[in-house]
Backbone as numpy.savetxt, mean C-alpha at the origin, in Angstrom:
# Nx Ny Nz CAx CAy CAz Cx Cy Cz
12.31 28.66 -2.16 11.42 28.72 -3.32 10.33 27.67 -3.16
9.55 27.46 -4.20 8.49 26.48 -4.11 9.02 25.05 -4.17
10.24 24.87 -4.64 10.86 23.54 -4.66 12.35 23.69 -4.40
12.97 22.60 -3.94 14.40 22.63 -3.70 15.21 22.29 -4.93
14.87 21.17 -5.58 15.50 20.75 -6.84 14.40 20.39 -7.81
14.55 20.81 -9.06 13.59 20.45 -10.10 14.30 19.64 -11.17
13.73 18.48 -11.50 14.32 17.59 -12.49 13.77 17.91 -13.87
14.63 18.38 -14.77 14.24 18.72 -16.14 14.95 17.80 -17.12
14.22 17.37 -18.13 14.83 16.52 -19.15 13.98 16.63 -20.42
14.42 17.44 -21.36 13.62 17.69 -22.55 13.85 16.65 -23.64
15.05 16.08 -23.70 15.34 15.02 -24.67 15.77 13.78 -23.93
14.83 13.02 -23.41 15.19 11.97 -22.46 16.03 10.86 -23.09
17.13 10.56 -22.45 17.87 9.36 -22.81 17.84 8.34 -21.69
17.25 8.73 -20.56 17.01 7.85 -19.43 18.29 7.27 -18.84
19.39 8.01 -18.94 20.57 7.62 -18.20 20.30 7.84 -16.71
20.83 6.95 -15.93 20.68 7.09 -14.48 21.41 8.34 -13.99
20.73 9.12 -13.16 21.34 10.30 -12.56 21.10 10.28 -11.06
22.10 10.67 -10.29 22.10 10.50 -8.86 21.92 11.84 -8.14
21.07 11.83 -7.12 20.92 12.96 -6.21 21.20 12.42 -4.82
22.24 12.92 -4.17 22.69 12.28 -2.93 23.14 13.32 -1.91
22.95 12.96 -0.64 23.50 13.72 0.49 23.06 15.19 0.49
21.75 15.38 0.37 21.19 16.73 0.42 20.11 16.77 1.50
20.09 17.84 2.28 19.03 18.07 3.26 18.06 19.11 2.69
16.83 18.71 2.45 15.78 19.60 1.97 15.01 20.11 3.19
15.19 21.38 3.52 14.56 21.95 4.71 13.56 23.02 4.27
12.27 22.74 4.49 11.25 23.70 4.11 11.00 24.72 5.20
10.59 25.91 4.79 10.23 26.95 5.76 8.74 26.92 6.07
7.99 26.15 5.30 6.54 26.07 5.50 6.03 24.81 4.82
4.92 24.28 5.34 4.28 23.13 4.69 3.32 23.56 3.58
3.22 24.84 3.31 2.27 25.35 2.32 2.97 25.48 0.97
2.63 24.62 0.02 3.11 24.77 -1.35 4.58 24.50 -1.57
5.27 23.89 -0.62 6.70 23.65 -0.78 6.97 22.20 -1.15
7.96 22.00 -2.02 8.32 20.67 -2.50 9.83 20.51 -2.38
10.28 19.36 -1.94 11.71 19.10 -1.87 12.30 18.78 -3.24
11.86 17.68 -3.83 12.33 17.28 -5.16 11.14 17.26 -6.10
11.19 18.08 -7.15 10.08 18.27 -8.08 10.46 17.71 -9.45
9.71 16.73 -9.92 9.87 16.28 -11.30 9.14 17.24 -12.23
9.64 17.39 -13.43 9.12 18.35 -14.40 7.67 18.00 -14.73
6.71 18.88 -14.42 5.31 18.57 -14.74 5.01 18.59 -16.23
5.93 19.16 -17.04 5.72 19.20 -18.49 6.35 18.01 -19.20
7.06 17.15 -18.46 7.79 16.05 -19.11 7.53 14.74 -18.37
6.65 13.87 -18.91 6.37 12.61 -18.24 7.52 11.61 -18.32
8.57 11.94 -19.07 9.70 11.02 -19.22 10.91 11.43 -18.39
10.73 12.38 -17.49 11.86 12.89 -16.70 12.15 11.97 -15.52
12.44 10.74 -15.80 12.66 9.75 -14.75 14.09 9.28 -14.66
14.27 8.08 -14.08 15.56 7.44 -13.89 16.46 8.24 -12.95
15.90 8.62 -11.80 16.68 9.30 -10.79 16.94 8.35 -9.62
18.15 8.34 -9.14 18.49 7.65 -7.90 18.65 8.70 -6.81
17.66 8.79 -5.92 17.71 9.74 -4.82 18.07 8.95 -3.56
19.21 9.28 -2.94 19.69 8.47 -1.82 20.36 9.34 -0.77
20.28 8.87 0.46 20.92 9.55 1.59 20.52 11.03 1.65
19.22 11.29 1.43 18.70 12.65 1.53 17.67 12.71 2.66
17.54 13.89 3.25 16.51 14.12 4.26 15.57 15.21 3.77
14.29 15.06 4.14 13.26 16.02 3.76 12.49 16.39 5.03
12.33 17.69 5.29 11.70 18.10 6.53 10.87 19.37 6.32
9.68 19.39 6.95 8.82 20.58 6.99 8.44 21.05 5.59
7.88 20.12 4.81 7.48 20.39 3.43 6.02 20.02 3.22
5.43 20.57 2.17 4.11 20.10 1.76 4.25 18.71 1.14
5.14 18.58 0.14 5.41 17.30 -0.52 6.93 17.12 -0.60
7.44 16.04 -0.07 8.88 15.82 -0.14 9.32 15.51 -1.56
8.66 14.56 -2.22 8.98 14.18 -3.60 7.68 14.21 -4.39
7.67 15.00 -5.48 6.44 15.23 -6.22 6.63 14.88 -7.69
5.73 14.01 -8.20 5.70 13.68 -9.63 4.30 14.03 -10.15
4.13 15.24 -10.68 2.80 15.63 -11.19 2.35 14.78 -12.36
3.31 14.24 -13.14 3.01 13.30 -14.20 3.77 12.01 -13.94
3.23 10.92 -14.42 3.92 9.66 -14.22 5.23 9.60 -14.98
6.25 9.10 -14.34 7.46 8.65 -15.02 7.98 7.46 -14.22
8.87 6.69 -14.78 9.19 5.41 -14.18 10.68 5.25 -13.95
11.01 4.26 -13.13 12.39 3.86 -12.97 13.17 4.63 -11.94
12.49 5.29 -10.99 13.20 6.03 -9.95 13.39 5.16 -8.71
14.49 5.36 -8.01 14.72 4.67 -6.75 14.96 5.70 -5.66
14.44 5.40 -4.47 14.57 6.26 -3.30 15.16 5.40 -2.19
16.44 5.56 -1.95 17.17 4.66 -1.06 17.74 5.42 0.12
17.50 4.89 1.32 18.06 5.47 2.56 17.72 6.95 2.69
16.44 7.27 2.45 15.98 8.64 2.63 15.13 8.73 3.90
15.01 9.93 4.43 14.19 10.17 5.61 13.29 11.37 5.36
11.99 11.19 5.58 11.01 12.26 5.40 10.32 12.49 6.75
10.31 13.74 7.22 9.70 14.02 8.51 8.91 15.33 8.47
7.90 15.40 9.35 7.15 16.64 9.59 6.68 17.29 8.30
6.04 16.51 7.43 5.55 17.01 6.15 4.14 16.50 5.90
3.43 17.14 4.96 2.09 16.68 4.62 2.13 15.36 3.84
2.95 15.32 2.80 3.10 14.12 1.97 4.59 13.78 1.86
4.88 12.49 1.85 6.24 12.08 1.59 6.53 11.99 0.10
5.64 11.29 -0.61 5.83 11.00 -2.04 4.46 11.06 -2.67
4.30 11.93 -3.67 3.00 12.11 -4.30 3.15 12.02 -5.82
2.36 11.14 -6.42 2.51 10.84 -7.85 1.16 10.73 -8.51
1.07 11.25 -9.74 -0.11 11.04 -10.57 0.33 10.69 -11.98
-0.52 9.97 -12.67 -0.32 9.72 -14.09 -1.66 9.90 -14.77
-1.85 11.05 -15.39 -3.19 11.35 -15.87 -3.25 12.10 -17.19
-2.16 12.72 -17.61 -2.25 13.59 -18.76 -1.51 13.03 -19.97
-1.85 13.53 -21.15 -1.19 13.14 -22.39 0.10 13.94 -22.57
1.21 13.34 -23.05 1.35 11.91 -23.32 1.42 11.10 -22.03
0.87 9.92 -22.08 0.75 9.11 -20.87 2.09 8.48 -20.51
2.31 8.34 -19.23 3.44 7.56 -18.74 3.00 6.90 -17.45
3.52 5.72 -17.21 3.08 4.95 -16.05 3.47 5.64 -14.76
2.62 5.48 -13.75 2.94 6.05 -12.45 3.81 5.12 -11.63
3.85 3.85 -11.98 4.54 2.88 -11.16 6.01 2.71 -11.50
6.56 1.56 -11.13 7.95 1.19 -11.41 8.95 2.08 -10.69
8.57 2.59 -9.54 9.50 3.24 -8.62 9.75 2.29 -7.46
10.85 2.53 -6.74 11.18 1.64 -5.62 11.68 2.44 -4.43
11.09 2.17 -3.28 11.58 2.68 -2.01 12.28 1.55 -1.27
13.48 1.81 -0.78 14.20 0.81 0.01 14.91 1.52 1.16
14.77 0.98 2.36 15.40 1.57 3.55 14.99 3.03 3.74
13.72 3.33 3.47 13.22 4.69 3.66 12.54 4.80 5.03
12.47 6.01 5.55 11.81 6.25 6.82 10.90 7.47 6.70
9.67 7.30 7.20 8.68 8.38 7.20 8.23 8.61 8.64
8.35 9.84 9.11 8.08 10.16 10.50 7.31 11.48 10.57
6.20 11.50 11.30 5.46 12.74 11.48 4.79 13.24 10.21
4.21 12.32 9.41 3.52 12.68 8.18 2.05 13.00 8.49
1.57 14.15 8.00 0.24 14.62 8.36 -0.87 14.01 7.50
-0.57 13.70 6.21 -1.63 13.20 5.32 -1.30 11.79 4.82
-0.38 11.65 3.88 0.00 10.32 3.40 1.51 10.28 3.15
2.15 9.24 3.65 3.58 9.07 3.41 3.83 8.76 1.93
3.04 7.86 1.36 3.14 7.50 -0.05 1.75 7.56 -0.65
1.59 8.36 -1.69 0.29 8.56 -2.33 0.49 8.46 -3.84
0.12 7.34 -4.41 0.30 7.09 -5.84 -1.06 6.87 -6.48
-1.34 7.66 -7.53 -2.65 7.59 -8.19 -2.46 7.50 -9.70
-3.06 6.48 -10.29 -3.01 6.30 -11.74 -4.42 6.49 -12.29
-4.63 7.59 -13.03 -5.96 7.88 -13.56 -5.95 7.94 -15.08
-4.94 7.35 -15.70 -4.83 7.46 -17.15 -5.88 6.62 -17.87
-6.44 5.62 -17.19 -7.55 4.88 -17.76 -7.17 3.69 -18.60
-6.24 3.86 -19.55 -5.95 2.76 -20.47 -4.47 2.40 -20.53
-3.63 3.18 -19.87 -2.20 2.92 -19.95 -1.79 1.81 -19.00
-0.63 1.25 -19.20 -0.14 0.17 -18.34 0.30 0.67 -16.98
0.51 -0.26 -16.10 0.99 0.07 -14.76 2.12 -0.87 -14.43
3.31 -0.31 -14.13 4.47 -1.15 -13.87 4.65 -1.45 -12.40
5.69 -2.17 -12.10 6.00 -2.57 -10.74 6.25 -1.36 -9.85
5.68 -1.39 -8.66 5.95 -0.37 -7.64 6.28 -1.12 -6.36
7.39 -0.77 -5.70 7.88 -1.55 -4.57 8.21 -0.66 -3.38
7.74 -1.06 -2.22 8.16 -0.48 -0.95 8.84 -1.60 -0.18
10.13 -1.44 0.12 10.92 -2.55 0.66 11.69 -2.08 1.90
11.53 -2.81 3.00 12.37 -2.60 4.19 12.32 -1.15 4.66
11.11 -0.61 4.76 10.95 0.80 5.11 10.11 0.96 6.38
10.22 2.14 7.00 9.61 2.40 8.30 8.62 3.55 8.19
7.45 3.36 8.80 6.43 4.40 8.90 6.09 4.53 10.39
6.33 5.70 10.98 6.13 5.79 12.42 5.66 7.19 12.84
4.85 7.20 13.91 4.40 8.42 14.58 3.83 9.44 13.59
2.84 8.97 12.81 2.22 9.82 11.79 0.72 9.91 12.08
0.18 11.14 12.10 -1.27 11.31 12.16 -1.92 10.91 10.85
-1.16 10.95 9.77 -1.66 10.54 8.47 -1.41 9.06 8.20
-1.62 8.67 6.94 -1.54 7.27 6.57 -0.19 6.89 5.99
-0.04 5.58 5.71 1.20 5.05 5.19 1.24 5.00 3.68
0.72 3.90 3.09 0.79 3.69 1.64 -0.63 3.73 1.07
-0.87 4.66 0.15 -2.16 4.77 -0.53 -1.93 4.57 -2.01
-2.50 3.49 -2.57 -2.34 3.17 -3.98 -3.71 3.17 -4.66
-3.83 3.92 -5.73 -5.03 3.91 -6.57 -4.56 3.61 -7.99
-4.76 2.38 -8.44 -4.26 1.95 -9.74 -5.25 2.18 -10.87
-6.39 2.75 -10.56 -7.36 3.04 -11.60 -7.96 1.81 -12.25
-7.88 0.67 -11.56 -8.46 -0.57 -12.09 -7.64 -1.22 -13.17
-6.44 -0.71 -13.45 -5.61 -1.28 -14.51 -4.91 -2.54 -14.02
-5.05 -3.63 -14.76 -4.32 -4.85 -14.42 -2.84 -4.60 -14.65
-2.01 -4.74 -13.62 -0.61 -4.31 -13.75 0.23 -5.24 -14.61
1.22 -4.66 -15.27 2.22 -5.47 -15.96 2.95 -6.33 -14.93
3.39 -5.71 -13.84 3.95 -6.40 -12.68 3.25 -5.82 -11.46
2.75 -6.64 -10.55 1.97 -6.11 -9.44 2.83 -5.37 -8.42
2.25 -4.39 -7.75 2.97 -3.71 -6.66 3.27 -4.68 -5.52
4.37 -4.41 -4.81 4.78 -5.23 -3.68 5.14 -4.31 -2.51
4.58 -4.59 -1.34 4.96 -3.93 -0.11 5.58 -4.99 0.77
6.86 -4.83 1.08 7.61 -5.92 1.72 8.37 -5.42 2.95
8.21 -6.14 4.06 8.99 -5.87 5.27 8.89 -4.40 5.67
7.67 -3.89 5.70 7.44 -2.50 6.12 7.03 -2.48 7.60
7.59 -1.54 8.34 7.31 -1.40 9.77 6.34 -0.25 9.96
5.14 -0.55 10.48 4.14 0.46 10.77 4.00 0.59 12.28
4.29 1.77 12.82 4.22 1.97 14.27 3.54 3.30 14.58
2.39 3.19 15.24 1.64 4.35 15.69 1.42 5.37 14.58
0.89 4.88 13.47 0.47 5.77 12.40 -1.00 5.52 12.13
-1.63 6.43 11.41 -3.03 6.29 11.03 -3.91 5.96 12.24
-3.98 6.86 13.23 -4.78 6.57 14.43 -6.25 6.38 14.09
-6.95 5.49 14.80 -8.38 5.30 14.57 -9.18 6.57 14.88
-10.35 6.66 14.27 -11.30 7.76 14.53 -10.72 9.13 14.18
-9.83 9.16 13.18 -9.30 10.42 12.70 -9.50 10.49 11.19
-9.39 11.69 10.64 -9.48 11.87 9.20 -8.36 12.77 8.73
-8.05 12.65 7.44 -7.10 13.56 6.81 -7.80 14.20 5.62
-7.38 15.42 5.31 -7.95 16.17 4.20 -7.07 15.97 2.98
-7.54 15.17 2.04 -6.81 14.93 0.81 -7.54 15.64 -0.33
-6.99 16.74 -0.76 -7.57 17.54 -1.84 -9.03 17.90 -1.57
-9.31 18.27 -0.33 -10.65 18.70 0.03 -11.62 17.60 0.39
-11.17 16.35 0.34 -12.02 15.20 0.69 -11.47 14.57 1.96
-12.32 14.40 2.97 -11.90 13.79 4.22 -11.94 12.27 4.09
-10.89 11.60 4.55 -10.86 10.15 4.54 -10.06 9.66 5.75
-10.33 8.42 6.14 -9.63 7.84 7.27 -8.22 7.44 6.84
-7.21 7.80 7.61 -5.86 7.34 7.29 -5.72 5.85 7.59
-4.89 5.18 6.83 -4.65 3.74 7.01 -3.16 3.45 6.89
-2.74 2.32 7.43 -1.38 1.86 7.16 -1.24 1.56 5.67
-2.22 0.85 5.13 -2.27 0.57 3.69 -3.70 0.77 3.23
-3.87 1.56 2.17 -5.19 1.73 1.56 -5.06 1.45 0.07
-5.86 0.52 -0.43 -5.84 0.14 -1.84 -7.17 0.49 -2.48
-7.10 1.19 -3.62 -8.29 1.61 -4.35 -8.14 1.15 -5.80
-9.10 0.41 -6.29 -9.09 -0.04 -7.69 -7.77 -0.71 -8.07
-7.30 -1.56 -7.17 -6.05 -2.30 -7.39 -6.38 -3.76 -7.66
-6.23 -4.23 -8.92 -6.55 -5.63 -9.20 -5.75 -6.62 -8.38
-4.48 -6.29 -8.07 -3.68 -7.18 -7.23 -2.50 -6.42 -6.65
-2.29 -6.62 -5.35 -1.13 -6.09 -4.64 -0.64 -7.17 -3.69
0.67 -7.40 -3.66 1.26 -8.37 -2.75 1.85 -7.64 -1.54
1.59 -8.16 -0.35 2.15 -7.62 0.89 2.86 -8.76 1.61
4.13 -8.56 1.95 4.94 -9.63 2.52 5.60 -9.16 3.82
5.57 -10.02 4.83 6.33 -9.79 6.05 5.98 -8.53 6.80
4.70 -8.19 6.89 4.27 -6.98 7.59 3.27 -7.33 8.70
3.17 -6.48 9.69 2.14 -6.58 10.73 1.04 -5.61 10.34
-0.12 -6.14 9.93 -1.20 -5.33 9.38 -2.26 -5.10 10.46
-2.45 -3.83 10.83 -3.37 -3.49 11.91 -4.47 -2.52 11.49
-4.26 -1.81 10.38 -5.25 -0.81 9.96 -5.17 -0.67 8.45
-5.96 -1.45 7.73 -5.92 -1.45 6.27 -7.33 -1.33 5.71
-7.42 -0.84 4.47 -8.72 -0.70 3.81 -8.57 -1.01 2.33
-9.53 -1.77 1.80 -9.55 -2.11 0.38 -10.87 -1.66 -0.23
-10.76 -0.98 -1.38 -11.93 -0.60 -2.17 -11.72 -1.14 -3.57
-12.56 -2.05 -3.98 -12.47 -2.67 -5.31 -11.05 -3.17 -5.58
-10.48 -3.90 -4.63 -9.08 -4.29 -4.72 -8.88 -5.70 -4.19
-7.74 -6.29 -4.56 -7.34 -7.61 -4.08 -5.95 -7.52 -3.47
-5.83 -7.99 -2.24 -4.54 -8.06 -1.55 -4.22 -9.51 -1.24
-2.99 -9.90 -1.53 -2.51 -11.23 -1.17 -1.33 -11.04 -0.23
-1.43 -11.58 0.98 -0.37 -11.42 1.96 0.42 -12.72 2.08
1.70 -12.60 2.39 2.59 -13.74 2.57 3.41 -13.51 3.84
3.27 -14.41 4.81 4.06 -14.30 6.03 3.78 -13.04 6.82
2.53 -12.58 6.81 2.17 -11.37 7.55 1.49 -11.73 8.88
1.62 -10.86 9.84 0.88 -10.99 11.08 -0.40 -10.18 10.97
-1.53 -10.84 11.23 -2.83 -10.18 11.20 -3.64 -10.73 12.37
-3.93 -9.91 13.37 -4.71 -10.36 14.51 -5.32 -9.15 15.21
-6.03 -9.42 16.30 -6.66 -8.34 17.04 -5.95 -8.05 18.35
-4.67 -8.44 18.45 -3.92 -8.19 19.68 -3.73 -6.69 19.91
-3.51 -5.96 18.84 -3.36 -4.50 18.96 -4.75 -3.89 18.97
-5.39 -3.90 20.15 -6.81 -3.55 20.23 -7.09 -2.10 19.86
-6.11 -1.21 20.04 -6.33 0.19 19.69 -6.51 0.35 18.19
-5.85 -0.50 17.43 -5.94 -0.44 15.98 -6.83 -1.60 15.50
-6.27 -2.63 14.96 -7.02 -3.83 14.56 -8.23 -3.48 13.70
-7.99 -2.75 12.61 -9.06 -2.35 11.70 -8.77 -2.94 10.33
-9.59 -3.87 9.89 -9.45 -4.48 8.57 -10.76 -4.25 7.84
-10.75 -3.34 6.86 -11.98 -2.92 6.18 -11.87 -3.26 4.70
-12.93 -3.84 4.15 -12.99 -4.07 2.70 -14.43 -3.94 2.25
-14.61 -3.51 1.00 -15.96 -3.45 0.47 -16.32 -4.78 -0.19
-17.52 -4.84 -0.75 -18.01 -6.10 -1.32 -17.25 -6.52 -2.57
-16.52 -5.61 -3.19 -15.77 -5.93 -4.40 -14.29 -6.18 -4.12
-13.94 -6.37 -2.85 -12.54 -6.57 -2.48 -12.35 -7.91 -1.80
-11.11 -8.38 -1.78 -10.78 -9.63 -1.11 -9.36 -9.59 -0.59
-9.15 -10.24 0.55 -7.84 -10.35 1.18 -7.56 -11.83 1.39
-6.52 -12.34 0.76 -6.10 -13.72 0.93 -4.79 -13.74 1.72
-4.73 -14.57 2.75 -3.55 -14.61 3.61 -2.89 -15.99 3.53
-1.64 -16.01 3.11 -0.83 -17.23 3.09 0.19 -17.16 4.21
0.38 -18.27 4.92 1.37 -18.37 6.01 1.19 -17.24 7.01
-0.05 -16.97 7.36 -0.34 -15.91 8.32 0.05 -16.36 9.72
0.45 -15.42 10.59 0.67 -15.77 11.99 -0.04 -14.76 12.87
-0.46 -15.24 14.06 -1.40 -14.48 14.88 -1.07 -14.62 16.36
-1.48 -13.62 17.12 -1.47 -13.69 18.57 -2.85 -13.27 19.04
-3.86 -13.93 18.50 -5.23 -13.57 18.81 -6.14 -13.91 17.65
-7.36 -13.40 17.68 -8.30 -13.64 16.60 -7.94 -12.86 15.35
-8.63 -13.17 14.26 -8.37 -12.50 12.99 -9.70 -12.13 12.35
-9.74 -11.00 11.71 -10.98 -10.51 11.10 -11.48 -11.49 10.05
-12.79 -11.67 10.01 -13.37 -12.53 8.98 -13.35 -11.86 7.62
-12.87 -10.62 7.53 -12.63 -10.01 6.22 -11.41 -10.60 5.54
-10.64 -11.41 6.27 -9.43 -12.03 5.74 -9.70 -13.50 5.48
-9.47 -13.96 4.26 -9.60 -15.38 3.92 -8.23 -16.04 4.06
-8.09 -16.90 5.07 -6.80 -17.52 5.39 -6.63 -18.79 4.58
-5.52 -18.87 3.84 -5.24 -20.06 3.05 -4.25 -20.99 3.74
-3.39 -20.44 4.60 -2.49 -21.28 5.39 -2.01 -20.49 6.59
-1.72 -21.22 7.69 -1.31 -20.60 8.94 0.11 -21.03 9.27
0.98 -20.06 9.52 2.34 -20.38 9.94 2.41 -20.57 11.45
1.69 -19.74 12.21 1.73 -19.82 13.67 0.51 -19.13 14.24
-0.12 -19.82 15.22 -1.23 -19.23 15.95 -1.01 -19.49 17.42
-0.79 -18.41 18.19 -0.46 -18.57 19.61 -1.67 -19.00 20.41
-2.79 -18.32 20.21 -3.99 -18.65 20.97 -4.78 -19.74 20.25
-5.48 -20.56 21.05 -6.15 -21.73 20.48 -7.58 -21.43 20.11
-8.32 -20.73 20.95 -9.75 -20.53 20.74 -10.00 -19.35 19.82
-10.83 -19.57 18.83 -11.15 -18.51 17.88 -12.53 -17.92 18.14
-13.47 -18.77 18.56 -14.84 -18.30 18.68 -15.56 -18.41 17.35
-16.86 -18.32 17.36 -17.66 -18.49 16.16 -17.30 -17.45 15.11
-16.99 -17.93 13.93 -16.70 -17.03 12.82 -15.38 -16.31 12.94
-14.52 -16.74 13.87 -13.30 -16.01 14.10 -12.20 -16.29 13.10
-12.33 -17.34 12.31 -11.28 -17.68 11.36 -11.90 -18.28 10.12
-11.51 -17.81 8.98 -12.04 -18.29 7.71 -10.91 -18.97 6.95
-11.06 -20.26 6.67 -10.03 -21.00 5.96 -10.45 -21.25 4.52
-9.49 -21.25 3.63 -9.70 -21.72 2.27 -8.95 -23.01 2.09
-9.51 -23.93 1.30 -8.81 -25.18 1.02 -7.58 -24.91 0.18
-6.57 -25.76 0.33 -5.33 -25.63 -0.44 -4.97 -27.00 -1.00
-4.80 -27.16 -2.29 -4.98 -26.13 -3.29 -6.45 -25.95 -3.67
-6.77 -24.82 -4.27 -8.11 -24.56 -4.77 -8.13 -24.92 -6.25
-8.84 -25.96 -6.60 -8.85 -26.39 -8.00 -9.87 -25.61 -8.81
-10.95 -25.21 -8.16 -11.99 -24.52 -8.90 -12.75 -23.62 -7.94
-13.06 -22.44 -8.38 -13.88 -21.52 -7.59 -15.07 -21.11 -8.45
-16.28 -21.42 -7.97 -17.47 -21.13 -8.75 -17.77 -19.64 -8.79
-17.58 -18.98 -7.66 -17.81 -17.54 -7.61 -17.12 -17.01 -6.37
-17.02 -15.69 -6.29 -16.38 -15.09 -5.12 -17.25 -15.31 -3.89
-16.63 -15.55 -2.73 -17.41 -15.65 -1.50 -18.16 -14.36 -1.23
-19.44 -14.47 -0.90 -20.22 -13.28 -0.57 -20.27 -13.05 0.93
-19.85 -14.06 1.69 -19.86 -13.95 3.14 -18.50 -14.39 3.65
-17.92 -13.61 4.53 -16.57 -13.90 5.00 -16.49 -15.20 5.79
-17.64 -15.71 6.27 -17.64 -16.95 7.06 -17.80 -18.19 6.20
-17.90 -18.04 4.90 -18.08 -19.21 4.03 -17.09 -19.16 2.89
-16.89 -20.31 2.27 -16.01 -20.40 1.10 -16.65 -21.33 0.09
-16.61 -20.95 -1.16 -17.16 -21.76 -2.22 -16.02 -22.29 -3.06
-15.92 -23.59 -3.17 -14.83 -24.18 -3.94 -15.12 -25.63 -4.26
-14.10 -26.36 -4.66 -14.31 -27.74 -5.08 -13.84 -28.74 -4.04
-12.76 -28.41 -3.32 -12.22 -29.38 -2.37 -12.11 -28.75 -0.98
-12.24 -29.63 0.03 -12.09 -29.19 1.40 -11.75 -30.39 2.25
-10.88 -30.20 3.24 -10.51 -31.32 4.09 -11.73 -31.91 4.76
-11.91 -33.22 4.67 -13.08 -33.87 5.22 -14.13 -34.18 4.17
-13.96 -33.59 3.00 -14.88 -33.92 1.92 -16.09 -33.03 1.86
-16.85 -33.20 0.80 -18.04 -32.41 0.58 -19.23 -33.12 1.20
-20.01 -32.37 1.99 -21.18 -32.95 2.62 -22.42 -32.24 2.11
-22.90 -32.70 0.98 -24.16 -32.19 0.44 -24.07 -30.84 -0.25
-22.99 -30.15 -0.10 -22.88 -28.82 -0.69 -21.41 -28.47 -0.86
-21.14 -27.41 -1.60 -19.74 -26.96 -1.73 -19.48 -25.70 -0.91
-20.34 -25.43 0.07 -20.15 -24.31 0.96 -19.94 -24.84 2.38
-18.83 -24.38 3.02 -18.52 -24.86 4.38 -18.48 -23.70 5.34
-19.45 -23.58 6.24 -19.39 -22.51 7.25 -18.38 -22.84 8.33
-17.70 -21.83 8.84 -16.83 -21.99 10.00 -17.65 -21.58 11.21
-18.02 -22.55 12.06 -19.00 -22.28 13.10 -18.42 -22.33 14.51
-17.14 -22.61 14.67 -16.60 -22.67 16.02 -15.11 -22.71 16.01
-14.53 -23.09 17.15 -13.08 -23.10 17.29 -12.47 -24.28 16.53
């Protein structure tokens, strides 16, 4: 049929319900869904989906309306257009976030492994977590978050995610008739997202802020090594480690480890720690505007990074 299991709940009491040990096998990637949440009920949530496999589907897990509190544990999605697709846009409103992926694996995804879009405009946005999960051998992208510019109640977290040979450079995916470049992580209108313990090689930010902790970011992976942000976005890196240079689109606040010594002109942008005051956002990735900097202020509060 068009879906394998459909979750219905007309009088929600939000008791936890478990879906376990099921193989969802699609006969076609056209219009097929593995697990379908009720499009007429934004409160049909609180599902624990675990130890399930999804294969050869258009969308493995589909939430046409936002609902919250679902967990996806030890699942595997392969050879499908989308792994997880969610929107929150219609009345009555419900948040698109507050779901959690843990120990999930996405393999051979054509468009996006995780695609979450919040277009409700004024509703809240809860915690969304991707934890200890694998994305590999996908022509499509990994995690695509569009929060609609809503300041989250709790910010999304992407933690200990393994990205391997996904989102190849110089390719596009067709998302609802619009071509876009696939990325390991793509953030759109996200006021804040935390990324921890990941190797970031192909990311894009549009009107978004990313704060990384203990991530590897460098140009050692020359085939990838794409860090893109627009003028309204910023990437702050804490305890970053590298085996090579780092894009000046990344503002480094602290370094855990740097294998190579020479950076070259403009190869590394440091922020002072702590930052007591920031007059305005940096307009150039090679400069930082603030109040304190090691060595003191010399005539100005802007310090260019001009060499190694």
